[in-house]
Amino acid sequence: METNINTLEQQFQDKIDKGQKIEPKDWMPEMYRKQLTRMMSQHAHSEIIGMLPEGNWITRAPNLRRKAILLAKVQDEAGHGLYLYSAAETLGTSREELLNQLHTGKAKYSSIFNYPSLTWADIGAIGWLVDGAAIMNQTMLAKGSYGPYSRAMTRICKEESFHNRQGYEILHTLAHGTNEQKEMAQDALNRWWWPAVMMLGPTEGNSPNTEQTMKWKIKLETNDAIRQRFIDRTVPQADVMGLKIPDDKLVYNETTKHYAYGEPNWNEFYEVIKGNGPCNKKRLDDRNKAHDNGAWVRAAAEAYASKQHIKNKVA
């Protein structure tokens, strides 16, 4: 039996090494299934929870154009969550179980969404920094070894690029407005910069799953490599807007062609992960309330589906 498992594992790894996709009906190590389910469910939860800080500003958007764009963005995030829950279900865990893990606090989501959106400029910072960092990670995931996840990410990345541009445009407009508007933009950057830098995950050596997930090509780059690319891309954009990155150790290295940067406050990061961030409790409470309020919609959909099933059987 052990020999058979070893053979299957070798065949599995050979397929990955050749750049072929693993599909739901293919044999896979249980740990591969477990790691993917964890990653995809956390990603799906992040899309759903991520609707909350932005949805909070839909009624307060400064004009109809901004409101329509933000509505479309929040709707996109809901769709991303649905793509990812569907992809996770192909690994054998039901959507109901995944959502129960979120609503009971057993499952994690991105630490970034436990920070408050205090001003309209925060909506710009979320689109520019948070979605910008996410794109750095997601373009890599779109090339991963698991077919359903890879294909979902290809679609999601295209939409996230619009979200990123929307956020940049909001901050760019504010940064070139009145003094008060520029101060608002700078304040948002000050508060969201470090959480965005940290949301890409712990530094090398402190991320326990990196080696195995990279071997299986679930991930193709380390957290630090993705973080460096995010910083290299984002700092020049801040310069164009006339905003200052809140990092006194930030300096461009002419030799490496990369920005050196300060050390994030990882103690804060782990405290937020543990549930002690500014908005952890509120986010979970709001999500549970929204889920409970939507019970009648799910019941109606199930009743309609059941009725249609009976109708089709009779026909």
CSV table of C-alpha atoms in Angstrom, one decimal:
chain,number,residue,atom,x,y,z
A,1,MET,CA,0.0,0.0,0.0
A,2,GLU,CA,2.8,2.4,0.9
A,3,THR,CA,4.5,1.7,-2.4
A,4,ASN,CA,1.3,2.5,-4.3
A,5,ILE,CA,1.0,5.8,-2.4
A,6,ASN,CA,4.6,6.7,-3.1
A,7,THR,CA,4.0,5.9,-6.8
A,8,LEU,CA,0.9,8.1,-6.9
A,9,GLU,CA,2.8,10.9,-5.2
A,10,GLN,CA,5.6,10.7,-7.7
A,11,GLN,CA,3.2,10.7,-10.6
A,12,PHE,CA,1.4,13.7,-9.0
A,13,GLN,CA,4.6,15.7,-8.6
A,14,ASP,CA,5.8,14.8,-12.1
A,15,LYS,CA,2.5,16.2,-13.5
A,16,ILE,CA,3.1,19.4,-11.6
A,17,ASP,CA,6.7,19.7,-12.6
A,18,LYS,CA,5.6,19.4,-16.3
A,19,GLY,CA,3.3,22.4,-15.8
A,20,GLN,CA,0.1,20.4,-16.1
A,21,LYS,CA,-3.0,21.3,-14.1
A,22,ILE,CA,-4.4,19.2,-11.4
A,23,GLU,CA,-8.2,18.7,-11.8
A,24,PRO,CA,-10.8,17.8,-9.2
A,25,LYS,CA,-11.0,14.1,-10.2
A,26,ASP,CA,-7.2,13.6,-10.2
A,27,TRP,CA,-5.5,11.8,-7.4
A,28,MET,CA,-3.9,14.3,-5.0
A,29,PRO,CA,-2.2,14.0,-1.6
A,30,GLU,CA,-4.5,14.8,1.3
A,31,MET,CA,-2.3,17.6,2.4
A,32,TYR,CA,-2.5,19.2,-1.0
A,33,ARG,CA,-6.2,19.1,-0.8
A,34,LYS,CA,-6.1,20.5,2.8
A,35,GLN,CA,-3.7,23.4,1.9
A,36,LEU,CA,-5.8,24.4,-1.2
A,37,THR,CA,-9.0,24.3,0.7
A,38,ARG,CA,-7.5,26.5,3.4
A,39,MET,CA,-6.1,29.0,0.9
A,40,MET,CA,-9.2,29.2,-1.3
A,41,SER,CA,-11.6,29.4,1.6
A,42,GLN,CA,-9.6,32.2,3.2
A,43,HIS,CA,-9.4,34.0,-0.1
A,44,ALA,CA,-13.2,33.6,-0.6
A,45,HIS,CA,-13.9,34.8,3.0
A,46,SER,CA,-11.6,37.9,2.3
A,47,GLU,CA,-13.6,38.8,-0.7
A,48,ILE,CA,-16.9,38.7,1.2
A,49,ILE,CA,-15.6,40.4,4.3
A,50,GLY,CA,-13.9,43.0,2.1
A,51,MET,CA,-17.2,44.2,0.9
A,52,LEU,CA,-18.0,45.6,4.3
A,53,PRO,CA,-15.5,48.6,4.7
A,54,GLU,CA,-16.4,49.7,1.1
A,55,GLY,CA,-20.1,49.0,1.3
A,56,ASN,CA,-20.1,51.4,4.3
A,57,TRP,CA,-19.4,54.3,1.9
A,58,ILE,CA,-21.9,53.5,-0.9
A,59,THR,CA,-24.6,55.9,0.5
A,60,ARG,CA,-21.9,58.6,1.2
A,61,ALA,CA,-20.1,58.6,-2.1
A,62,PRO,CA,-19.4,62.2,-3.2
A,63,ASN,CA,-21.4,62.0,-6.4
A,64,LEU,CA,-23.5,59.6,-8.6
A,65,ARG,CA,-20.6,58.5,-10.7
A,66,ARG,CA,-18.5,57.5,-7.7
A,67,LYS,CA,-21.6,55.7,-6.2
A,68,ALA,CA,-22.2,53.7,-9.4
A,69,ILE,CA,-18.5,52.7,-9.6
A,70,LEU,CA,-18.4,51.7,-5.9
A,71,LEU,CA,-21.6,49.7,-6.3
A,72,ALA,CA,-20.1,47.8,-9.2
A,73,LYS,CA,-16.9,47.1,-7.3
A,74,VAL,CA,-18.7,45.7,-4.2
A,75,GLN,CA,-20.8,43.6,-6.6
A,76,ASP,CA,-17.6,42.3,-8.2
A,77,GLU,CA,-16.2,41.3,-4.8
A,78,ALA,CA,-19.3,39.3,-4.1
A,79,GLY,CA,-18.8,37.5,-7.4
A,80,HIS,CA,-15.2,36.8,-6.6
A,81,GLY,CA,-16.3,35.2,-3.4
A,82,LEU,CA,-18.8,33.0,-5.2
A,83,TYR,CA,-16.1,31.9,-7.8
A,84,LEU,CA,-13.8,30.9,-5.0
A,85,TYR,CA,-16.3,29.1,-2.9
A,86,SER,CA,-17.3,27.1,-6.0
A,87,ALA,CA,-13.6,26.3,-6.7
A,88,ALA,CA,-13.1,25.2,-3.0
A,89,GLU,CA,-16.2,22.9,-3.2
A,90,THR,CA,-14.5,20.9,-5.9
A,91,LEU,CA,-12.1,19.7,-3.2
A,92,GLY,CA,-15.0,18.1,-1.2
A,93,THR,CA,-15.9,20.8,1.4
A,94,SER,CA,-19.4,22.2,1.1
A,95,ARG,CA,-20.1,25.9,0.9
A,96,GLU,CA,-22.3,25.7,4.0
A,97,GLU,CA,-19.4,24.2,5.9
A,98,LEU,CA,-17.0,26.9,4.7
A,99,LEU,CA,-19.4,29.7,5.6
A,100,ASN,CA,-20.0,28.2,9.0
A,101,GLN,CA,-16.3,28.2,9.6
A,102,LEU,CA,-16.2,31.9,8.8
A,103,HIS,CA,-19.3,32.9,10.8
A,104,THR,CA,-18.1,31.0,13.9
A,105,GLY,CA,-14.7,32.6,13.7
A,106,LYS,CA,-12.9,29.3,13.0
A,107,ALA,CA,-11.7,30.4,9.6
A,108,LYS,CA,-9.4,33.3,8.9
A,109,TYR,CA,-9.6,36.1,6.3
A,110,SER,CA,-7.2,38.8,5.2
A,111,SER,CA,-6.0,40.9,8.2
A,112,ILE,CA,-6.4,44.1,6.1
A,113,PHE,CA,-10.1,44.1,6.4
A,114,ASN,CA,-10.0,44.5,10.2
A,115,TYR,CA,-9.1,48.2,9.8
A,116,PRO,CA,-11.7,50.9,9.6
A,117,SER,CA,-12.6,53.0,6.5
A,118,LEU,CA,-12.8,56.5,8.1
A,119,THR,CA,-13.0,58.8,5.1
A,120,TRP,CA,-13.8,58.7,1.4
A,121,ALA,CA,-10.0,58.7,0.8
A,122,ASP,CA,-9.9,55.3,2.5
A,123,ILE,CA,-11.9,53.9,-0.4
A,124,GLY,CA,-9.2,55.2,-2.7
A,125,ALA,CA,-6.5,53.7,-0.5
A,126,ILE,CA,-8.3,50.3,-0.4
A,127,GLY,CA,-8.5,50.2,-4.2
A,128,TRP,CA,-4.9,51.4,-4.8
A,129,LEU,CA,-3.1,49.7,-2.0
A,130,VAL,CA,-5.2,46.7,-0.9
A,131,ASP,CA,-6.3,45.6,-4.4
A,132,GLY,CA,-2.9,46.5,-5.7
A,133,ALA,CA,-1.2,44.2,-3.2
A,134,ALA,CA,-3.8,41.5,-3.9
A,135,ILE,CA,-3.1,41.7,-7.7
A,136,MET,CA,0.6,41.1,-7.0
A,137,ASN,CA,-0.4,37.8,-5.2
A,138,GLN,CA,-3.2,36.8,-7.4
A,139,THR,CA,-1.4,37.0,-10.8
A,140,MET,CA,1.0,34.4,-9.3
A,141,LEU,CA,-1.9,32.3,-8.1
A,142,ALA,CA,-3.4,32.3,-11.6
A,143,LYS,CA,-0.4,30.3,-12.7
A,144,GLY,CA,-0.8,27.7,-9.9
A,145,SER,CA,-1.2,24.0,-10.3
A,146,TYR,CA,-4.8,23.5,-9.4
A,147,GLY,CA,-7.1,24.1,-12.4
A,148,PRO,CA,-10.3,25.5,-10.8
A,149,TYR,CA,-8.3,27.9,-8.6
A,150,SER,CA,-6.1,29.0,-11.5
A,151,ARG,CA,-9.0,29.7,-13.8
A,152,ALA,CA,-11.0,31.6,-11.2
A,153,MET,CA,-8.0,33.8,-10.5
A,154,THR,CA,-7.6,34.6,-14.2
A,155,ARG,CA,-11.1,36.1,-14.2
A,156,ILE,CA,-10.7,37.8,-10.8
A,157,CYS,CA,-7.4,39.4,-11.7
A,158,LYS,CA,-8.9,41.2,-14.8
A,159,GLU,CA,-11.6,42.7,-12.6
A,160,GLU,CA,-9.2,43.6,-9.8
A,161,SER,CA,-7.1,45.7,-12.2
A,162,PHE,CA,-10.1,47.9,-12.7
A,163,HIS,CA,-10.6,48.2,-8.9
A,164,ASN,CA,-6.9,49.1,-8.5
A,165,ARG,CA,-7.2,51.8,-11.1
A,166,GLN,CA,-10.4,53.2,-9.5
A,167,GLY,CA,-8.6,53.5,-6.1
A,168,TYR,CA,-5.6,55.3,-7.7
A,169,GLU,CA,-7.9,57.7,-9.5
A,170,ILE,CA,-9.7,58.6,-6.3
A,171,LEU,CA,-6.5,59.4,-4.5
A,172,HIS,CA,-5.0,61.1,-7.4
A,173,THR,CA,-8.0,63.4,-7.6
A,174,LEU,CA,-7.9,64.2,-3.9
A,175,ALA,CA,-4.1,64.7,-4.0
A,176,HIS,CA,-4.5,67.4,-6.7
A,177,GLY,CA,-7.5,69.1,-5.0
A,178,THR,CA,-7.7,71.4,-2.1
A,179,ASN,CA,-5.2,71.3,0.8
A,180,GLU,CA,-7.8,69.6,2.9
A,181,GLN,CA,-8.4,66.9,0.3
A,182,LYS,CA,-4.6,66.3,-0.1
A,183,GLU,CA,-4.3,66.0,3.7
A,184,MET,CA,-7.2,63.5,3.6
A,185,ALA,CA,-5.4,61.5,0.9
A,186,GLN,CA,-2.1,61.5,2.8
A,187,ASP,CA,-3.9,60.5,6.0
A,188,ALA,CA,-5.4,57.5,4.3
A,189,LEU,CA,-2.0,56.5,2.9
A,190,ASN,CA,-0.5,56.8,6.3
A,191,ARG,CA,-3.0,54.5,7.9
A,192,TRP,CA,-3.3,51.9,5.1
A,193,TRP,CA,0.3,51.5,3.9
A,194,TRP,CA,1.7,49.2,6.6
A,195,PRO,CA,-1.4,47.0,6.8
A,196,ALA,CA,-1.2,46.6,3.0
A,197,VAL,CA,2.5,45.7,3.2
A,198,MET,CA,1.8,43.1,5.9
A,199,MET,CA,-1.3,41.6,4.2
A,200,LEU,CA,1.0,39.8,1.8
A,201,GLY,CA,2.0,37.5,4.7
A,202,PRO,CA,4.9,36.8,7.1
A,203,THR,CA,8.5,37.2,6.1
A,204,GLU,CA,10.5,34.2,4.8
A,205,GLY,CA,11.2,31.7,7.6
A,206,ASN,CA,8.0,32.7,9.5
A,207,SER,CA,5.6,31.3,7.0
A,208,PRO,CA,5.2,27.6,7.8
A,209,ASN,CA,3.6,26.4,4.6
A,210,THR,CA,5.7,28.2,2.0
A,211,GLU,CA,8.2,25.4,1.1
A,212,GLN,CA,5.5,22.7,0.5
A,213,THR,CA,3.1,25.0,-1.3
A,214,MET,CA,5.8,26.1,-3.7
A,215,LYS,CA,6.9,22.6,-4.4
A,216,TRP,CA,3.3,21.8,-5.3
A,217,LYS,CA,3.1,25.1,-7.2
A,218,ILE,CA,0.1,26.3,-5.2
A,219,LYS,CA,2.3,29.3,-4.8
A,220,LEU,CA,5.1,30.3,-7.2
A,221,GLU,CA,6.8,33.0,-5.2
A,222,THR,CA,7.6,33.8,-1.6
A,223,ASN,CA,5.7,36.4,0.4
A,224,ASP,CA,8.8,38.6,0.5
A,225,ALA,CA,9.3,38.5,-3.3
A,226,ILE,CA,5.6,39.5,-3.8
A,227,ARG,CA,5.9,42.2,-1.2
A,228,GLN,CA,9.1,43.6,-2.9
A,229,ARG,CA,7.3,43.8,-6.3
A,230,PHE,CA,4.3,45.5,-4.7
A,231,ILE,CA,6.6,48.2,-3.1
A,232,ASP,CA,8.6,48.7,-6.2
A,233,ARG,CA,5.4,49.3,-8.2
A,234,THR,CA,3.6,51.4,-5.7
A,235,VAL,CA,6.2,53.9,-4.5
A,236,PRO,CA,6.6,55.6,-7.9
A,237,GLN,CA,2.8,56.0,-8.1
A,238,ALA,CA,2.8,57.8,-4.8
A,239,ASP,CA,5.5,60.1,-6.1
A,240,VAL,CA,3.3,61.0,-9.1
A,241,MET,CA,0.5,61.9,-6.8
A,242,GLY,CA,2.8,63.9,-4.6
A,243,LEU,CA,2.1,61.7,-1.5
A,244,LYS,CA,4.7,60.5,0.9
A,245,ILE,CA,5.1,56.8,1.8
A,246,PRO,CA,5.1,56.6,5.7
A,247,ASP,CA,8.4,54.8,5.9
A,248,ASP,CA,11.6,56.7,6.9
A,249,LYS,CA,13.8,53.8,5.8
A,250,LEU,CA,12.4,53.7,2.3
A,251,VAL,CA,15.3,54.2,-0.2
A,252,TYR,CA,15.9,53.2,-3.8
A,253,ASN,CA,19.0,51.0,-4.3
A,254,GLU,CA,20.6,51.8,-7.7
A,255,THR,CA,22.5,48.5,-7.7
A,256,THR,CA,19.6,46.1,-7.0
A,257,LYS,CA,17.0,48.3,-8.7
A,258,HIS,CA,14.7,47.7,-5.7
A,259,TYR,CA,13.4,49.8,-2.8
A,260,ALA,CA,14.8,49.0,0.6
A,261,TYR,CA,12.1,49.4,3.2
A,262,GLY,CA,11.6,49.4,7.0
A,263,GLU,CA,10.4,46.5,9.1
A,264,PRO,CA,6.6,46.2,9.4
A,265,ASN,CA,5.1,45.9,12.9
A,266,TRP,CA,4.6,42.1,12.9
A,267,ASN,CA,3.3,42.1,16.5
A,268,GLU,CA,0.4,44.2,15.2
A,269,PHE,CA,-0.1,41.8,12.3
A,270,TYR,CA,-0.3,38.8,14.6
A,271,GLU,CA,-2.6,40.6,17.0
A,272,VAL,CA,-5.0,41.3,14.2
A,273,ILE,CA,-4.8,37.7,13.1
A,274,LYS,CA,-5.7,36.6,16.6
A,275,GLY,CA,-8.8,38.7,16.5
A,276,ASN,CA,-7.6,41.8,18.3
A,277,GLY,CA,-7.7,44.3,15.4
A,278,PRO,CA,-9.7,47.5,15.4
A,279,CYS,CA,-12.7,46.0,13.6
A,280,ASN,CA,-12.4,42.2,14.0
A,281,LYS,CA,-15.6,41.9,16.1
A,282,LYS,CA,-17.6,44.4,14.1
A,283,ARG,CA,-16.7,42.6,10.8
A,284,LEU,CA,-17.8,39.2,12.0
A,285,ASP,CA,-21.0,40.6,13.7
A,286,ASP,CA,-21.9,42.5,10.5
A,287,ARG,CA,-21.3,39.4,8.3
A,288,ASN,CA,-23.4,37.2,10.5
A,289,LYS,CA,-26.2,39.8,10.6
A,290,ALA,CA,-26.1,40.0,6.8
A,291,HIS,CA,-26.2,36.2,6.5
A,292,ASP,CA,-29.1,35.9,8.9
A,293,ASN,CA,-31.0,38.7,7.0
A,294,GLY,CA,-30.5,36.8,3.8
A,295,ALA,CA,-32.0,33.5,5.0
A,296,TRP,CA,-35.4,34.2,3.3
A,297,VAL,CA,-33.6,34.6,-0.1
A,298,ARG,CA,-31.8,31.3,0.3
A,299,ALA,CA,-35.1,29.6,1.4
A,300,ALA,CA,-37.0,31.1,-1.6
A,301,ALA,CA,-34.2,30.0,-4.0
A,302,GLU,CA,-34.2,26.4,-2.6
A,303,ALA,CA,-38.0,26.3,-2.8
A,304,TYR,CA,-38.0,27.4,-6.4
A,305,ALA,CA,-35.2,25.0,-7.4
A,306,SER,CA,-37.2,22.2,-5.7
A,307,LYS,CA,-40.4,23.2,-7.6
A,308,GLN,CA,-38.5,23.2,-10.9
A,309,HIS,CA,-37.0,19.8,-10.2
A,310,ILE,CA,-40.4,18.3,-9.6
A,311,LYS,CA,-41.8,20.0,-12.7
A,312,ASN,CA,-39.0,18.6,-14.8
A,313,LYS,CA,-39.5,15.1,-13.4
A,314,VAL,CA,-43.2,15.2,-14.2
A,315,ALA,CA,-42.5,16.5,-17.7
